[in-house]
PDB file of C-alpha atoms in Angstrom:
ATOM      1  CA  SER A   1      -0.034   0.114   0.116  1.00 37.00           C
ATOM      2  CA  VAL A   2       1.207   3.842  -0.616  1.00 45.00           C
ATOM      3  CA  SER A   3      -0.692   5.106   2.537  1.00 45.00           C
ATOM      4  CA  GLN A   4       0.668   5.865   6.045  1.00 42.00           C
ATOM      5  CA  GLY A   5      -2.166   5.986   8.170  1.00 46.00           C
ATOM      6  CA  MET A   6      -2.443   9.405  10.564  1.00 44.00           C
ATOM      7  CA  GLY A   7       1.169  10.706   9.015  1.00 46.00           C
ATOM      8  CA  ARG A   8       1.112  14.237   7.389  1.00 48.00           C
ATOM      9  CA  TYR A   9       3.255  12.669   4.305  1.00 49.00           C
ATOM     10  CA  ARG A  10       1.489  11.885   0.962  1.00 52.00           C
ATOM     11  CA  LEU A  11       2.675  10.396  -2.117  1.00 52.00           C
ATOM     12  CA  GLN A  12       1.871  11.953  -5.492  1.00 54.00           C
ATOM     13  CA  ASP A  13       2.408  11.858  -9.032  1.00 46.00           C
ATOM     14  CA  ASP A  14       4.927  14.429  -9.930  1.00 47.00           C
ATOM     15  CA  ASP A  15       3.967  16.586 -12.960  1.00 55.00           C
ATOM     16  CA  ASN A  16       5.045  14.824 -16.669  1.00 60.00           C
ATOM     17  CA  ASN A  17       6.999  11.891 -15.220  1.00 60.00           C
ATOM     18  CA  ARG A  18       5.749   8.315 -14.852  1.00 73.00           C
ATOM     19  CA  LEU A  19       4.983   6.752 -11.537  1.00 77.00           C
ATOM     20  CA  LEU A  20       3.510   3.026 -11.670  1.00 83.00           C
ATOM     21  CA  VAL A  21       1.943   1.624  -8.499  1.00 86.00           C
ATOM     22  CA  GLY A  22       0.243  -1.949  -8.381  1.00 89.00           C
ATOM     23  CA  ARG A  23      -1.016  -4.281  -5.711  1.00 89.00           C
ATOM     24  CA  ILE A  24      -1.954  -8.110  -5.395  1.00 92.00           C
ATOM     25  CA  GLY A  25      -3.652  -8.929  -2.451  1.00 91.00           C
ATOM     26  CA  ILE A  26      -5.717 -11.858  -0.805  1.00 91.00           C
ATOM     27  CA  ASP A  27      -8.805 -11.340   1.519  1.00 91.00           C
ATOM     28  CA  GLN A  28      -9.519 -14.382   3.735  1.00 90.00           C
ATOM     29  CA  ASN A  29     -12.112 -13.928   6.426  1.00 88.00           C
ATOM     30  CA  ASN A  30     -10.849 -11.877   8.964  1.00 90.00           C
ATOM     31  CA  TRP A  31      -7.437 -11.019   7.452  1.00 92.00           C
ATOM     32  CA  VAL A  32      -6.450  -9.147   4.042  1.00 93.00           C
ATOM     33  CA  GLY A  33      -2.600  -9.244   2.846  1.00 94.00           C
ATOM     34  CA  GLY A  34      -0.539  -8.036   0.168  1.00 94.00           C
ATOM     35  CA  ILE A  35       2.113  -7.123  -1.890  1.00 94.00           C
ATOM     36  CA  SER A  36       2.663  -3.745  -3.797  1.00 93.00           C
ATOM     37  CA  TYR A  37       5.036  -1.870  -6.196  1.00 92.00           C
ATOM     38  CA  LEU A  38       6.007   1.329  -6.484  1.00 89.00           C
ATOM     39  CA  ASN A  39       8.575   2.741  -9.336  1.00 88.00           C
ATOM     40  CA  GLY A  40       8.970   5.955 -10.881  1.00 84.00           C
ATOM     41  CA  GLN A  41       9.503   9.979  -9.921  1.00 78.00           C
ATOM     42  CA  VAL A  42       7.584  10.905  -6.949  1.00 73.00           C
ATOM     43  CA  PHE A  43       6.951  14.342  -5.086  1.00 66.00           C
ATOM     44  CA  ILE A  44       6.331  14.267  -1.309  1.00 62.00           C
ATOM     45  CA  GLY A  45       5.463  17.521   0.353  1.00 58.00           C
ATOM     46  CA  ALA A  46       4.194  18.961   3.399  1.00 56.00           C
ATOM     47  CA  ASP A  47       4.451  22.163   5.354  1.00 53.00           C
ATOM     48  CA  GLY A  48       7.654  23.333   3.271  1.00 49.00           C
ATOM     49  CA  PHE A  49       9.306  20.019   3.604  1.00 52.00           C
ATOM     50  CA  SER A  50       9.838  18.064   0.063  1.00 55.00           C
ATOM     51  CA  ILE A  51      11.535  15.342  -1.429  1.00 58.00           C
ATOM     52  CA  SER A  52      11.099  14.694  -5.156  1.00 64.00           C
ATOM     53  CA  GLY A  53      12.966  11.814  -6.745  1.00 72.00           C
ATOM     54  CA  TYR A  54      13.192   8.285  -8.524  1.00 79.00           C
ATOM     55  CA  ARG A  55      11.740   5.485  -6.089  1.00 83.00           C
ATOM     56  CA  ASN A  56      11.840   1.579  -6.796  1.00 89.00           C
ATOM     57  CA  LEU A  57      10.029   0.157  -3.810  1.00 90.00           C
ATOM     58  CA  VAL A  58       8.329  -3.239  -2.680  1.00 94.00           C
ATOM     59  CA  GLY A  59       5.775  -3.187   0.544  1.00 94.00           C
ATOM     60  CA  LEU A  60       3.931  -6.180   2.127  1.00 95.00           C
ATOM     61  CA  ASP A  61       0.978  -4.936   3.853  1.00 95.00           C
ATOM     62  CA  PHE A  62      -1.937  -6.754   5.986  1.00 95.00           C
ATOM     63  CA  THR A  63      -4.826  -6.001   7.698  1.00 95.00           C
ATOM     64  CA  SER A  64      -6.461  -8.069  10.426  1.00 96.00           C
ATOM     65  CA  TYR A  65      -9.863  -7.702  12.010  1.00 95.00           C
ATOM     66  CA  LEU A  66     -10.188  -9.082  15.395  1.00 94.00           C
ATOM     67  CA  GLY A  67     -13.749  -8.365  16.954  1.00 94.00           C
ATOM     68  CA  PRO A  68     -13.818  -4.426  17.569  1.00 95.00           C
ATOM     69  CA  THR A  69      -9.971  -4.263  16.948  1.00 96.00           C
ATOM     70  CA  THR A  70      -8.510  -3.666  13.067  1.00 95.00           C
ATOM     71  CA  ILE A  71      -4.536  -4.241  12.937  1.00 97.00           C
ATOM     72  CA  ARG A  72      -2.859  -2.742  10.137  1.00 96.00           C
ATOM     73  CA  GLY A  73       1.107  -3.260   9.162  1.00 96.00           C
ATOM     74  CA  GLU A  74       3.085  -2.482   6.504  1.00 95.00           C
ATOM     75  CA  VAL A  75       6.917  -2.979   5.613  1.00 95.00           C
ATOM     76  CA  ASP A  76       8.627  -1.491   2.495  1.00 93.00           C
ATOM     77  CA  ALA A  77      12.000  -1.914   1.090  1.00 94.00           C
ATOM     78  CA  GLY A  78      14.128  -0.405  -2.072  1.00 92.00           C
ATOM     79  CA  LYS A  79      15.475   2.304  -3.481  1.00 89.00           C
ATOM     80  CA  SER A  80      15.189   6.118  -3.295  1.00 82.00           C
ATOM     81  CA  GLY A  81      17.422   8.183  -5.366  1.00 78.00           C
ATOM     82  CA  GLY A  82      19.846   5.626  -5.431  1.00 81.00           C
ATOM     83  CA  LYS A  83      20.130   4.750  -1.657  1.00 85.00           C
ATOM     84  CA  ASN A  84      18.353   2.136   0.323  1.00 89.00           C
ATOM     85  CA  GLU A  85      15.163   2.896   2.119  1.00 88.00           C
ATOM     86  CA  GLU A  86      13.227   1.137   4.686  1.00 92.00           C
ATOM     87  CA  ALA A  87      10.185   1.771   6.028  1.00 92.00           C
ATOM     88  CA  ALA A  88       7.328   0.092   8.492  1.00 94.00           C
ATOM     89  CA  TYR A  89       3.905   0.742   9.870  1.00 95.00           C
ATOM     90  CA  LEU A  90       1.961  -0.630  12.534  1.00 96.00           C
ATOM     91  CA  GLY A  91      -1.634   0.463  13.456  1.00 96.00           C
ATOM     92  CA  PHE A  92      -4.539  -0.513  15.699  1.00 96.00           C
ATOM     93  CA  ASP A  93      -7.665   0.935  15.453  1.00 95.00           C
ATOM     94  CA  HIS A  94      -9.942  -0.335  18.350  1.00 97.00           C
ATOM     95  CA  ALA A  95     -13.899   0.397  18.542  1.00 95.00           C
ATOM     96  CA  MET A  96     -14.930   1.780  21.741  1.00 95.00           C
ATOM     97  CA  SER A  97     -18.535   2.167  20.872  1.00 94.00           C
ATOM     98  CA  ALA A  98     -20.424   2.248  17.586  1.00 91.00           C
ATOM     99  CA  ARG A  99     -19.173   6.026  16.885  1.00 92.00           C
ATOM    100  CA  LEU A 100     -16.084   6.099  18.941  1.00 94.00           C
ATOM    101  CA  GLU A 101     -12.672   4.597  17.674  1.00 94.00           C
ATOM    102  CA  LEU A 102      -9.106   4.920  19.510  1.00 96.00           C
ATOM    103  CA  ASN A 103      -6.301   4.964  17.187  1.00 95.00           C
ATOM    104  CA  LEU A 104      -2.784   3.880  17.861  1.00 96.00           C
ATOM    105  CA  LYS A 105       0.255   3.961  15.508  1.00 95.00           C
ATOM    106  CA  TYR A 106       3.771   3.243  15.286  1.00 95.00           C
ATOM    107  CA  ALA A 107       6.080   4.181  12.178  1.00 93.00           C
ATOM    108  CA  TYR A 108       9.510   3.561  11.079  1.00 92.00           C
ATOM    109  CA  TRP A 109      11.324   4.916   8.333  1.00 87.00           C
ATOM    110  CA  ARG A 110      15.512   4.867   7.613  1.00 86.00           C
ATOM    111  CA  GLU A 111      17.130   6.453   4.344  1.00 77.00           C
ATOM    112  CA  ASN A 112      19.566   8.978   5.237  1.00 73.00           C
ATOM    113  CA  LEU A 113      18.539   9.414   8.687  1.00 74.00           C
ATOM    114  CA  THR A 114      16.581   7.063  11.124  1.00 83.00           C
ATOM    115  CA  ARG A 115      12.827   8.338  12.033  1.00 85.00           C
ATOM    116  CA  GLN A 116      10.435   7.006  14.446  1.00 89.00           C
ATOM    117  CA  SER A 117       6.896   8.018  15.159  1.00 91.00           C
ATOM    118  CA  TRP A 118       4.318   7.264  17.692  1.00 93.00           C
ATOM    119  CA  GLY A 119       0.456   8.485  17.476  1.00 94.00           C
ATOM    120  CA  ILE A 120      -2.663   8.606  19.357  1.00 95.00           C
ATOM    121  CA  GLY A 121      -6.034   9.496  18.354  1.00 95.00           C
ATOM    122  CA  LEU A 122      -9.813   9.497  18.600  1.00 94.00           C
ATOM    123  CA  SER A 123     -12.003   9.197  15.692  1.00 93.00           C
ATOM    124  CA  TYR A 124     -15.925   9.881  15.886  1.00 93.00           C
ATOM    125  CA  ASN A 125     -18.259   9.125  13.346  1.00 91.00           C
ATOM    126  CA  VAL A 126     -20.471  12.359  13.281  1.00 91.00           C
ATOM    127  CA  TRP A 127     -23.009  10.902  10.755  1.00 87.00           C
ATOM    128  CA  SER A 128     -23.128   7.967   8.464  1.00 81.00           C
ATOM    129  CA  ARG A 129     -19.515   8.036   6.790  1.00 80.00           C
ATOM    130  CA  PHE A 130     -18.975  11.807   8.111  1.00 87.00           C
ATOM    131  CA  ILE A 131     -15.703  11.290  10.274  1.00 88.00           C
ATOM    132  CA  THR A 132     -13.693  13.397  12.485  1.00 90.00           C
ATOM    133  CA  ARG A 133     -10.381  12.775  14.037  1.00 90.00           C
ATOM    134  CA  VAL A 134      -7.790  14.578  16.493  1.00 93.00           C
ATOM    135  CA  ALA A 135      -4.705  12.957  16.951  1.00 92.00           C
ATOM    136  CA  TYR A 136      -1.304  13.587  18.500  1.00 93.00           C
ATOM    137  CA  GLN A 137       1.817  12.631  17.032  1.00 91.00           C
ATOM    138  CA  TYR A 138       5.695  12.663  18.260  1.00 91.00           C
ATOM    139  CA  GLN A 139       8.382  11.951  16.034  1.00 86.00           C
ATOM    140  CA  HIS A 140      11.876  11.208  17.148  1.00 84.00           C
ATOM    141  CA  SER A 141      15.041  11.721  14.772  1.00 76.00           C
ATOM    142  CA  GLN A 142      17.850  14.152  15.131  1.00 71.00           C
ATOM    143  CA  LYS A 143      15.192  16.496  16.316  1.00 79.00           C
ATOM    144  CA  ASP A 144      12.288  15.726  18.271  1.00 84.00           C
ATOM    145  CA  HIS A 145       8.897  16.851  16.852  1.00 86.00           C
ATOM    146  CA  HIS A 146       5.389  16.927  18.347  1.00 89.00           C
ATOM    147  CA  GLU A 147       2.193  17.514  16.351  1.00 90.00           C
ATOM    148  CA  VAL A 148      -1.320  17.818  17.179  1.00 93.00           C
ATOM    149  CA  SER A 149      -3.715  17.655  14.328  1.00 90.00           C
ATOM    150  CA  SER A 150      -7.306  17.321  13.779  1.00 91.00           C
ATOM    151  CA  GLN A 151      -9.260  15.977  10.234  1.00 87.00           C
ATOM    152  CA  ILE A 152     -12.667  16.058   9.287  1.00 89.00           C
ATOM    153  CA  TYR A 153     -13.345  13.913   6.239  1.00 84.00           C
ATOM    154  CA  TRP A 154     -16.022  11.889   4.091  1.00 81.00           C
ATOM    155  CA  ASP A 155     -15.393   8.045   3.633  1.00 73.00           C
ATOM    156  CA  PHE A 156     -16.650   7.593   0.225  1.00 71.00           C
ATOM    157  CA  ILE A 157     -15.339   3.919  -0.495  1.00 67.00           C
ATOM    158  CA  ARG A 158     -17.867   1.687  -1.264  1.00 62.00           C
ATOM    159  CA  THR A 159     -17.115  -2.262  -1.496  1.00 60.00           C
ATOM    160  CA  LEU A 160     -18.837  -3.702  -4.700  1.00 56.00           C
TER     161      LEU A 160
END
């Protein structure tokens, strides 16, 4: 998968460059897993921080549903700008009620520097698939970073 939960960084296609992303997965009762591939020029940007470069990554991901708890994990490895890159993500979402969910996450990323982040949040289903979330994230690297964020979003995904 090419997503990072509550993180602030998103992958998007760099103008006029080729980006190939694919995923093959399996869905078995309460468990979903897959392997994904990313190859091409990407741009990552947020709050004045940006990276643009060629990436070639392979990832393994899983989602497990255990009663009111959803566990998600992902491991990625490959090359970014000719340098080795490794990343991992582990997230827990626990339904505390029909509308309120506790969100926990751990993320690891290593290229030139090693970065680790931990996050905790609460998601509330306001109406139908209209959701609001408040989260705190702590990132440890050469300089520690604390972030409090809020999100309001509409979950528009439907399963056929």
